[in-house]
Coordinates of C-alpha atoms in Angstrom, one line a residue:
M1 CA -3.9 5.1 10.3
K2 CA -6.9 3.1 11.1
K3 CA -7.3 0.3 8.6
G4 CA -5.0 0.8 5.8
M5 CA -5.6 1.4 2.1
K6 CA -6.8 -0.8 -0.8
K7 CA -8.0 -4.2 0.3
G8 CA -7.3 -3.4 3.9
I9 CA -6.3 -5.9 6.5
S10 CA -4.8 -8.6 4.2
S11 CA -2.7 -6.2 2.1
L12 CA -1.3 -4.0 4.8
I13 CA 1.7 -6.2 4.5
G14 CA 2.7 -6.3 0.8
L15 CA 2.5 -3.6 -1.7
I16 CA 0.4 -1.2 0.4
M17 CA 2.7 -1.2 3.4
L18 CA 5.8 -0.2 1.5
L19 CA 8.0 2.6 2.8
L20 CA 5.5 3.4 5.5
L21 CA 3.1 4.9 3.0
L22 CA 0.4 4.8 5.5
S23 CA 2.4 6.4 8.3
A24 CA 0.7 8.8 10.6
C25 CA 3.2 10.7 12.6
A26 CA 1.9 12.2 15.8
L27 CA -1.3 10.2 16.3
N28 CA 0.0 6.7 17.1
S29 CA 2.3 5.2 19.6
S30 CA 5.3 5.0 17.3
G31 CA 5.3 8.6 16.3
D32 CA 5.4 7.9 12.6
D33 CA 2.8 5.4 11.6
E34 CA -0.6 4.1 12.6
T35 CA -2.9 1.6 11.1
K36 CA -5.4 -0.8 12.5
K37 CA -3.9 -3.1 15.0
S38 CA -4.1 -6.7 16.3
G39 CA -2.6 -9.2 18.7
Q40 CA -3.3 -10.7 22.1
K41 CA -0.5 -10.7 24.6
T42 CA 3.2 -10.2 24.7
N43 CA 5.2 -13.3 25.4
D44 CA 7.6 -11.7 27.9
A45 CA 9.6 -14.9 28.4
T46 CA 11.0 -14.7 24.9
V47 CA 11.0 -11.0 24.1
N48 CA 14.5 -9.5 23.6
K49 CA 13.4 -6.0 22.9
A50 CA 15.4 -2.8 23.3
E51 CA 15.1 -1.1 26.6
E52 CA 12.1 1.1 27.3
K53 CA 12.6 4.4 29.0
S54 CA 10.4 7.2 30.3
Y55 CA 11.0 10.7 31.6
K56 CA 8.5 12.5 33.8
A57 CA 7.7 16.2 33.6
T58 CA 9.5 17.9 36.6
D59 CA 8.4 21.6 36.2
L60 CA 5.0 22.5 34.9
S61 CA 5.7 26.1 35.3
A62 CA 8.0 25.7 32.3
L63 CA 5.0 25.0 30.1
P64 CA 4.9 27.2 27.0
D65 CA 2.4 30.1 27.3
K66 CA 0.4 28.7 24.3
T67 CA 0.0 25.4 26.2
K68 CA -1.1 27.1 29.4
A69 CA -3.7 29.1 27.5
R70 CA -5.5 26.0 26.4
K71 CA -8.0 25.1 29.1
D72 CA -10.4 22.9 27.2
T73 CA -8.6 21.9 24.0
F74 CA -6.2 19.0 23.2
V75 CA -3.9 19.4 20.2
A76 CA -2.1 16.5 18.4
G77 CA -0.3 16.5 15.0
I78 CA -1.3 15.0 11.7
S79 CA 0.6 15.2 8.4
A80 CA -1.5 15.3 5.3
P81 CA -5.3 14.4 5.4
G82 CA -7.2 14.4 2.2
G83 CA -10.6 15.2 3.4
V84 CA -12.4 11.9 3.0
F85 CA -13.7 11.4 6.5
L86 CA -15.6 8.2 6.0
P87 CA -14.4 4.8 7.2
Y88 CA -13.8 2.2 4.5
F89 CA -13.7 4.8 1.7
Y90 CA -10.6 6.9 2.3
E91 CA -7.3 6.2 0.5
N92 CA -5.1 8.6 2.4
G93 CA -3.9 7.0 5.7
W94 CA -4.1 10.4 7.5
D95 CA -7.9 10.4 6.8
G96 CA -7.9 7.1 8.8
N97 CA -6.6 9.0 11.8
A98 CA -9.1 11.8 11.2
T99 CA -12.0 9.3 11.3
T100 CA -10.9 7.6 14.6
P101 CA -12.5 10.2 17.0
I102 CA -15.7 10.3 15.0
F103 CA -16.5 6.6 14.4
S104 CA -16.3 3.8 17.0
P105 CA -16.1 0.1 16.1
L106 CA -17.9 -2.8 17.7
V107 CA -14.6 -4.2 18.8
D108 CA -11.2 -2.7 19.4
L109 CA -7.9 -3.8 21.0
D110 CA -6.5 -2.9 24.4
K111 CA -2.9 -1.9 25.1
E112 CA -1.9 -5.6 25.1
G113 CA -3.7 -6.3 21.8
K114 CA -6.5 -8.2 23.3
P115 CA -10.0 -7.6 21.8
V116 CA -12.3 -5.5 23.9
P117 CA -15.9 -4.4 23.4
I118 CA -16.7 -0.9 22.3
L119 CA -20.1 -0.4 20.7
A120 CA -20.7 -4.1 21.3
D121 CA -21.4 -4.8 24.9
S122 CA -20.2 -8.4 24.3
W123 CA -20.1 -11.1 21.7
D124 CA -20.5 -14.8 21.5
T125 CA -18.7 -17.3 19.2
S126 CA -20.3 -20.6 18.2
K127 CA -18.7 -23.9 19.0
D128 CA -17.5 -24.3 15.5
Q129 CA -16.0 -20.8 15.6
M130 CA -17.8 -19.7 12.5
T131 CA -20.8 -17.8 13.9
Y132 CA -20.5 -14.5 15.8
T133 CA -23.3 -12.9 17.8
F134 CA -22.8 -9.3 18.7
N135 CA -24.7 -7.7 21.5
L136 CA -24.8 -4.0 21.1
R137 CA -24.8 -1.5 24.0
K138 CA -28.3 -0.2 24.7
N139 CA -26.9 3.3 25.3
A140 CA -24.8 3.5 22.1
K141 CA -25.9 6.5 20.1
Y142 CA -24.7 8.5 17.2
S143 CA -23.8 12.2 17.7
D144 CA -27.3 13.2 16.5
G145 CA -28.8 11.2 19.3
S146 CA -30.1 8.3 17.2
P147 CA -29.4 4.8 18.5
V148 CA -26.8 2.5 17.1
T149 CA -28.7 -0.7 16.0
A150 CA -28.1 -4.1 14.6
D151 CA -29.6 -2.8 11.3
D152 CA -26.7 -0.3 11.1
V153 CA -24.2 -3.2 11.5
A154 CA -26.0 -5.2 8.8
F155 CA -26.0 -2.1 6.5
T156 CA -22.3 -1.5 7.0
L157 CA -21.4 -5.1 6.2
T158 CA -23.7 -5.1 3.2
L159 CA -22.2 -1.9 1.9
L160 CA -18.8 -3.5 1.9
H161 CA -20.1 -6.4 -0.2
D162 CA -21.6 -4.0 -2.9
P163 CA -20.0 -4.6 -6.3
A164 CA -19.3 -0.8 -6.6
Y165 CA -17.3 -0.8 -3.4
N166 CA -13.5 -0.6 -4.1
G167 CA -12.1 0.6 -0.8
Y168 CA -9.4 -0.7 1.4
Q169 CA -11.5 -3.3 3.3
D170 CA -11.6 -6.7 1.7
I171 CA -14.7 -8.0 3.4
S172 CA -14.3 -11.3 1.5
L173 CA -11.6 -12.3 4.1
A174 CA -14.4 -12.7 6.7
A175 CA -16.1 -15.2 4.3
I176 CA -19.7 -14.2 5.4
K177 CA -22.1 -16.9 4.2
G178 CA -23.8 -15.6 1.1
G179 CA -21.6 -12.6 0.7
K180 CA -20.1 -13.7 -2.6
E181 CA -23.6 -14.3 -4.0
Y182 CA -24.8 -10.9 -3.0
K183 CA -21.7 -9.2 -4.5
E184 CA -22.3 -11.1 -7.8
G185 CA -26.0 -10.0 -7.9
K186 CA -27.2 -13.6 -7.4
A187 CA -29.0 -12.8 -4.1
E188 CA -30.9 -9.8 -2.8
S189 CA -29.5 -10.1 0.7
I190 CA -26.6 -11.7 2.5
E191 CA -27.6 -15.1 4.0
G192 CA -25.1 -15.0 6.8
I193 CA -26.3 -11.7 8.3
K194 CA -29.3 -12.0 10.6
V195 CA -30.6 -9.1 12.7
L196 CA -32.1 -10.8 15.8
D197 CA -33.4 -7.6 17.4
E198 CA -32.5 -4.0 17.7
Q199 CA -29.4 -4.8 19.8
R200 CA -28.4 -8.2 18.5
I201 CA -26.9 -9.4 15.2
E202 CA -25.7 -12.9 14.2
I203 CA -23.1 -13.3 11.5
S204 CA -22.3 -16.7 10.0
T205 CA -19.1 -17.3 8.1
E206 CA -18.0 -20.2 5.9
K207 CA -14.6 -20.8 7.5
V208 CA -12.7 -20.1 10.7
N209 CA -10.5 -17.0 10.5
A210 CA -8.6 -15.7 13.5
K211 CA -9.0 -12.1 12.2
A212 CA -12.7 -12.3 11.5
L213 CA -13.7 -10.7 14.8
L214 CA -12.0 -7.5 14.0
I215 CA -13.1 -7.5 10.4
L216 CA -16.8 -8.0 11.4
G217 CA -16.5 -5.7 14.4
G218 CA -15.2 -2.6 12.6
Q219 CA -16.5 0.9 12.6
V220 CA -20.3 1.2 12.3
L221 CA -22.1 3.4 9.8
S222 CA -25.6 4.8 10.4
K223 CA -28.1 3.3 8.0
A224 CA -30.4 6.2 8.3
Y225 CA -27.7 8.7 7.4
Y226 CA -25.4 6.8 5.0
G227 CA -28.0 4.4 3.6
K228 CA -31.0 6.6 2.9
D229 CA -30.0 6.9 -0.8
Y230 CA -28.4 3.5 -1.2
E231 CA -29.0 1.6 -4.4
Y232 CA -27.2 -1.7 -5.2
G233 CA -24.2 -1.0 -7.4
K234 CA -24.3 2.7 -6.9
L235 CA -22.1 4.3 -4.2
D236 CA -21.2 7.6 -5.7
Y237 CA -23.9 9.3 -3.6
L238 CA -21.6 8.8 -0.6
K239 CA -19.1 11.3 -1.9
E240 CA -21.3 14.1 -0.8
L241 CA -21.0 12.8 2.8
Y242 CA -17.2 12.4 2.8
S243 CA -16.8 15.9 4.4
K244 CA -20.0 15.5 6.6
P245 CA -19.3 12.6 8.9
L246 CA -21.7 11.3 11.4
G247 CA -20.6 8.6 13.9
A248 CA -20.8 7.3 17.4
G249 CA -17.3 8.1 18.5
P250 CA -16.2 10.3 21.4
Y251 CA -15.9 13.4 19.2
V252 CA -18.0 15.2 16.6
F253 CA -16.5 16.5 13.4
S254 CA -16.6 20.3 13.4
K255 CA -14.4 21.8 10.7
Y256 CA -11.6 20.9 8.3
I257 CA -9.3 23.7 7.2
P258 CA -7.1 22.2 4.4
G259 CA -3.4 22.7 5.2
Q260 CA -4.1 23.8 8.8
E261 CA -6.2 21.6 11.0
I262 CA -9.2 19.4 11.7
R263 CA -11.5 20.5 14.6
Y264 CA -13.8 18.4 16.7
T265 CA -16.1 18.9 19.7
A266 CA -16.9 16.5 22.5
N267 CA -19.9 14.2 21.7
D268 CA -22.7 14.7 24.3
N269 CA -24.2 11.4 23.3
Y270 CA -21.0 9.2 23.6
Y271 CA -21.9 5.9 25.3
K272 CA -19.2 6.4 28.0
G273 CA -20.3 9.9 28.7
K274 CA -19.1 13.2 27.2
P275 CA -15.3 13.3 26.9
K276 CA -13.6 15.4 29.6
T277 CA -12.0 17.8 27.2
E278 CA -14.4 19.8 25.1
N279 CA -12.3 20.4 22.0
L280 CA -9.9 18.3 20.0
I281 CA -7.7 19.6 17.2
Y282 CA -5.5 17.6 14.8
K283 CA -3.1 20.1 13.6
I284 CA -1.5 19.6 10.2
I285 CA 2.3 19.6 10.7
D286 CA 5.5 19.2 8.9
K287 CA 7.6 16.4 10.4
A288 CA 10.7 18.6 10.1
T289 CA 9.2 21.2 12.4
S290 CA 7.1 19.1 14.7
L291 CA 9.7 19.0 17.5
Q292 CA 9.8 22.8 17.5
Q293 CA 6.0 23.0 17.5
F294 CA 5.9 20.8 20.6
E295 CA 8.6 22.9 22.3
T296 CA 6.7 26.2 21.6
G297 CA 3.4 24.7 22.8
E298 CA 1.5 24.4 19.5
L299 CA 1.1 20.7 20.2
D300 CA 0.2 18.7 23.3
Y301 CA 1.3 15.4 21.9
A302 CA 3.8 14.4 19.2
G303 CA 5.7 11.4 18.2
F304 CA 9.2 11.2 16.7
P305 CA 11.7 8.7 15.4
A306 CA 14.1 8.1 18.3
D307 CA 17.7 9.3 18.2
D308 CA 20.1 10.7 20.8
D309 CA 19.5 14.3 19.8
T310 CA 15.7 14.1 19.8
V311 CA 15.5 12.1 23.0
G312 CA 18.0 14.4 24.7
Q313 CA 16.1 17.5 23.6
L314 CA 12.8 16.1 24.8
E315 CA 14.3 15.0 28.1
S316 CA 15.6 18.6 28.6
L317 CA 12.0 19.9 28.4
K318 CA 11.0 19.9 32.0
F319 CA 7.3 20.3 31.1
A320 CA 7.1 17.1 29.0
N321 CA 6.4 13.5 29.8
V322 CA 8.5 11.4 27.4
Q323 CA 8.3 7.7 26.5
V324 CA 10.9 5.8 24.4
A325 CA 9.7 2.4 23.4
P326 CA 9.7 -0.2 20.6
V327 CA 7.4 0.2 17.7
N328 CA 5.0 -2.4 16.3
D329 CA 6.6 -2.7 12.9
Y330 CA 9.9 -3.8 11.3
G331 CA 12.0 -3.1 8.3
L332 CA 13.3 -5.6 5.7
I333 CA 14.7 -6.1 2.3
Y334 CA 12.6 -8.0 -0.3
V335 CA 14.5 -10.6 -2.2
N336 CA 13.1 -11.6 -5.6
N337 CA 12.9 -15.4 -5.2
T338 CA 11.9 -15.8 -8.9
R339 CA 15.4 -14.7 -10.0
P340 CA 17.5 -17.8 -10.8
Q341 CA 20.3 -16.6 -8.6
F342 CA 18.1 -16.4 -5.5
K343 CA 16.1 -19.7 -5.9
D344 CA 18.6 -21.7 -3.9
K345 CA 18.0 -21.2 -0.2
E346 CA 21.7 -21.5 0.6
V347 CA 22.3 -18.4 -1.5
R348 CA 19.6 -16.5 0.5
Q349 CA 21.3 -17.7 3.7
A350 CA 24.6 -16.5 2.4
L351 CA 23.1 -13.1 1.7
L352 CA 22.0 -12.9 5.3
Y353 CA 25.3 -13.9 6.8
G354 CA 27.1 -11.6 4.3
M355 CA 25.3 -8.4 5.4
D356 CA 26.4 -6.6 8.5
R357 CA 22.8 -5.9 9.6
Q358 CA 23.9 -4.8 13.1
K359 CA 26.1 -2.1 11.6
I360 CA 23.1 -0.9 9.4
V361 CA 20.9 -0.7 12.5
D362 CA 23.6 1.1 14.5
V363 CA 24.1 3.7 11.8
R364 CA 20.5 4.3 11.2
F365 CA 19.1 4.2 14.7
K366 CA 22.1 4.9 16.9
G367 CA 21.2 2.7 19.8
F368 CA 17.4 3.0 19.3
G369 CA 16.9 -0.2 17.3
Q370 CA 17.9 -3.8 17.0
V371 CA 18.4 -6.4 14.3
A372 CA 15.1 -8.1 13.4
D373 CA 15.1 -11.9 13.7
V374 CA 11.5 -13.0 13.0
P375 CA 8.8 -11.3 10.9
V376 CA 6.8 -9.8 13.7
S377 CA 7.6 -7.0 16.2
P378 CA 8.9 -7.8 19.7
V379 CA 5.8 -6.1 21.1
S380 CA 3.6 -8.8 19.6
W381 CA 2.2 -11.7 21.6
A382 CA 3.4 -13.9 18.7
Y383 CA 7.1 -12.9 19.0
N384 CA 9.3 -15.8 19.9
N385 CA 13.0 -16.1 18.7
E386 CA 13.9 -19.3 20.6
G387 CA 15.6 -21.8 18.3
V388 CA 15.7 -19.2 15.5
T389 CA 18.9 -18.9 13.5
Q390 CA 20.2 -15.3 14.2
Y391 CA 22.4 -15.0 11.1
E392 CA 25.1 -12.9 12.8
F393 CA 27.5 -11.2 10.3
D394 CA 29.9 -13.9 9.1
A395 CA 31.6 -13.4 5.8
G396 CA 33.3 -16.8 6.0
K397 CA 30.0 -18.7 6.3
A398 CA 28.6 -16.6 3.5
K399 CA 31.5 -17.5 1.2
K400 CA 31.2 -21.2 2.0
L401 CA 27.5 -21.3 1.3
L402 CA 28.0 -19.5 -2.0
D403 CA 30.8 -21.9 -3.0
K404 CA 28.5 -24.8 -2.1
A405 CA 25.8 -23.4 -4.3
G406 CA 28.1 -23.2 -7.2
W407 CA 28.9 -19.5 -7.3
K408 CA 32.6 -19.3 -7.8
I409 CA 34.9 -16.3 -7.8
G410 CA 35.4 -15.2 -11.4
K411 CA 36.9 -12.3 -13.3
N412 CA 37.1 -9.0 -11.5
G413 CA 36.5 -10.9 -8.3
I414 CA 32.8 -11.3 -8.9
R415 CA 31.2 -14.7 -8.4
E416 CA 29.9 -16.5 -11.4
K417 CA 27.7 -19.6 -12.2
D418 CA 27.0 -20.9 -15.6
G419 CA 28.5 -17.8 -17.1
V420 CA 26.3 -15.4 -15.2
Q421 CA 27.7 -12.9 -12.7
L422 CA 26.2 -12.6 -9.2
K423 CA 25.0 -9.0 -9.2
I424 CA 22.3 -7.4 -7.1
R425 CA 20.2 -4.4 -8.1
Y426 CA 19.0 -2.8 -4.9
L427 CA 15.9 -0.5 -5.1
T428 CA 15.2 2.1 -2.5
A429 CA 13.3 5.3 -2.2
D430 CA 15.6 6.6 0.5
A431 CA 18.6 8.6 -0.8
E432 CA 20.2 8.3 2.6
D433 CA 19.6 4.5 3.0
A434 CA 22.2 3.3 5.5
A435 CA 22.2 -0.1 3.9
I436 CA 23.7 1.1 0.6
P437 CA 27.4 1.7 1.6
I438 CA 27.4 -1.1 4.2
A439 CA 25.9 -3.8 1.9
K440 CA 28.0 -2.6 -1.0
E441 CA 31.2 -3.1 1.0
N442 CA 30.1 -6.4 2.6
Y443 CA 29.0 -8.0 -0.6
S444 CA 32.0 -6.8 -2.5
D445 CA 34.1 -8.7 0.1
I446 CA 32.4 -12.0 -0.7
G447 CA 32.3 -11.5 -4.5
I448 CA 28.9 -10.0 -5.1
K449 CA 28.4 -6.8 -7.1
F450 CA 25.8 -4.6 -5.3
E451 CA 24.2 -1.8 -7.4
P452 CA 21.9 0.6 -5.6
E453 CA 19.1 2.3 -7.5
I454 CA 17.4 5.2 -5.8
T455 CA 13.9 5.6 -7.2
D456 CA 10.6 7.3 -6.3
F457 CA 7.8 5.4 -4.6
N458 CA 5.5 4.9 -7.6
A459 CA 8.4 3.5 -9.7
L460 CA 9.3 1.2 -6.8
V461 CA 5.7 -0.1 -6.5
S462 CA 5.6 -0.7 -10.3
K463 CA 8.8 -2.7 -10.3
L464 CA 7.7 -4.8 -7.3
T465 CA 4.3 -5.5 -8.9
A466 CA 6.1 -6.7 -12.0
K467 CA 8.7 -8.5 -10.0
D468 CA 11.3 -6.4 -11.9
Y469 CA 13.8 -6.2 -9.1
D470 CA 16.5 -8.1 -7.2
F471 CA 16.4 -6.4 -3.8
A472 CA 14.0 -3.8 -2.5
A473 CA 13.9 -1.8 0.8
V474 CA 10.5 -1.9 2.4
S475 CA 9.0 -1.6 5.9
T476 CA 5.7 -2.8 7.4
S477 CA 3.0 -0.5 8.7
Q478 CA 1.7 -1.1 12.2
I479 CA 1.1 -4.8 12.5
L480 CA -2.5 -5.9 12.9
D481 CA -2.0 -9.6 13.5
P482 CA 1.0 -11.9 13.2
S483 CA -0.7 -13.5 10.1
D484 CA -0.6 -10.1 8.3
T485 CA 3.2 -10.3 8.1
V486 CA 3.3 -13.8 6.6
E487 CA 0.1 -14.2 4.5
E488 CA 1.7 -12.6 1.5
L489 CA 4.3 -15.4 1.4
A490 CA 1.7 -18.1 0.7
S491 CA 2.4 -19.6 -2.7
N492 CA -1.1 -18.8 -4.0
N493 CA -1.3 -15.2 -2.7
P494 CA -1.4 -12.7 -5.6
N495 CA 0.4 -10.2 -3.4
N496 CA 3.4 -12.5 -3.0
Y497 CA 5.8 -9.9 -4.4
V498 CA 8.9 -11.9 -3.4
G499 CA 7.8 -15.0 -5.4
Y500 CA 8.4 -17.3 -2.4
S501 CA 7.1 -20.8 -2.3
N502 CA 7.3 -23.3 0.6
P503 CA 4.6 -26.0 1.1
K504 CA 5.3 -26.2 4.9
V505 CA 5.0 -22.4 5.2
D506 CA 1.7 -22.5 3.2
K507 CA 0.3 -25.1 5.7
L508 CA 1.4 -23.2 8.8
I509 CA 0.0 -19.9 7.4
Q510 CA -3.4 -21.5 7.0
E511 CA -3.3 -23.3 10.4
G512 CA -2.4 -20.0 12.1
L513 CA -5.5 -18.4 10.7
G514 CA -7.7 -21.4 11.1
T515 CA -7.9 -21.4 14.9
L516 CA -9.0 -18.8 17.6
D517 CA -6.9 -20.6 20.2
I518 CA -4.2 -18.0 21.1
D519 CA -1.8 -20.6 22.6
K520 CA -2.1 -22.8 19.5
R521 CA -1.5 -19.8 17.3
K522 CA 1.7 -19.0 19.3
E523 CA 3.0 -22.5 18.7
L524 CA 2.2 -22.4 15.0
Y525 CA 3.9 -19.0 14.4
H526 CA 7.0 -20.1 16.4
E527 CA 7.3 -23.1 14.1
L528 CA 6.8 -20.9 11.1
Y529 CA 9.5 -18.5 12.2
K530 CA 11.9 -21.3 12.6
E531 CA 11.1 -22.5 9.1
F532 CA 11.7 -19.0 7.7
T533 CA 15.2 -18.9 9.1
Q534 CA 16.0 -22.2 7.4
D535 CA 14.4 -21.1 4.1
P536 CA 14.5 -17.3 4.3
P537 CA 12.2 -15.5 1.9
Y538 CA 13.9 -12.1 2.4
I539 CA 16.4 -10.3 4.6
L540 CA 15.0 -8.9 7.9
I541 CA 16.8 -5.7 8.9
H542 CA 15.5 -3.9 12.0
Y543 CA 13.1 -3.3 14.8
R544 CA 13.0 0.3 15.9
Q545 CA 12.0 2.6 18.8
S546 CA 10.2 5.9 18.8
A547 CA 9.9 8.8 21.2
R548 CA 6.5 10.1 22.3
A549 CA 6.2 13.5 24.0
I550 CA 3.1 14.6 26.1
S551 CA 2.6 18.0 27.6
G552 CA 2.8 17.7 31.4
Q553 CA -0.6 19.3 31.9
I554 CA -2.3 16.5 29.9
E555 CA -3.8 13.7 32.0
G556 CA -5.3 10.4 30.9
L557 CA -3.4 10.1 27.6
V558 CA -1.8 6.6 27.4
P559 CA -0.5 5.9 23.9
D560 CA 0.0 2.3 23.0
N561 CA 1.2 0.1 20.2
Y562 CA -2.2 -1.0 19.1
T563 CA -4.6 2.0 19.2
G564 CA -2.2 4.9 19.4
I565 CA -3.9 7.7 21.2
G566 CA -7.4 6.7 20.0
S567 CA -8.5 4.8 23.0
S568 CA -7.4 7.6 25.3
L569 CA -9.3 10.4 23.7
P570 CA -12.4 10.1 25.9
N571 CA -10.3 10.2 29.0
I572 CA -8.0 13.2 28.3
S573 CA -8.2 16.1 30.7
I574 CA -6.2 19.2 31.3
K575 CA -4.7 20.0 34.8
K576 CA -6.3 23.2 36.1

């Protein structure tokens, strides 16, 4: 998915991210989730990621007949779009994927996570790092031939400040000067937005924010098309345009057939030139049958969770190019720090030592995953596990820490303190959660009663919001920026669902956001990760891999961990 759901970038980690709600199977690099992305460069010196593998197509004559018959159409899978094809307004993550070919941003990220210009030809940042000047491409046009202008950028940012706007993008994070006053009806325009000329716009903010560039440089909406009926405080008129998108992306929306597919045609007016492949189809698929659909030629590209059977099956397809690589997310277990039994950090340390996380990862991923050690993916430029406590499974250490914290073995072998037994209620929406039998046995051995509760997603969300839980199984969506995975742990963050509080962490979170210096940010996040392992807010579980399969006749498709297949769309061609 492109930018997440309610309140966007800041809340992708937290309630919205849970259980891969925003996953988008075949469209991104992981094969089962895509959201907006961030980062700068992988720190190869400290990455300890699982081995990457690739298998090349060896016999294109083995291509399925359906694939061979496609001479000017590329087909990828999508799971369940809802039909709201307008950036900033959809609530279904699959709609985010569907808008990607239609709408281009000012700024996007390359395969290493570094910002690159798209509709913006370039940008400048002031010395105090609070004012951005975007220089738009002179040849940037919408699919109807009209030019992309600075007025369109100003309109888009103004729309996001409208009091009636309640979509996923929390524009307040960018802190544009005068934005709050406009939203509250105290000003008729936003002071910090200045259109310098048709191709240049200056945006002044009130504080330094390392993520501001991507927030300000998002997808651009045509003022002439989407703003012609705009009235302050009234946005319902846009609903009529949800199914009639107009953008400046590489493809033009053609038709949506609910339950079947979304069709696009190449944009003659795309600034890089008309895409090489005339037709694009996002075919609505069932994950359970997507492998079969790729094998029979119904799909040119598909992504899958990696396991021996799937990878082996894909490798056996002589017509497929296959990539097996780490994914830009991780899985964890929330620990409710507001519960009296979890307030002591030594108890939380014991809970880490006392759980055989390696066994959980082995059972679940069968060699295609690894135990997570810091709250960011190994593909991120911020990943650094040097000096970080690894918490390898050690029941003896767990027992000593629990004894030290005052939790003594009581009746029935369950630890007690002040007359209260140490019990853990574990919420999960996965009936086959590998952690259940393993954690139950591990914790029983050290005197903790582990009680799993399988629930549905909505019930889980409700309990997390109310902090009515002990443990809860969650997973991040695709990570935008290293700050996204830690911001929710700030003491004053309303999305702090684990109830964690650590003044040093609060300070490091703010410092990490408060500079655009990538090297300085690396240092700050490394220090933050070390602090987390001394005072763990939750239990990190896994990093995982995925498998991506590409039809051998497709050229120019290079999926990555930040843009999925989005950045490749203009370059895709079919071997003749």
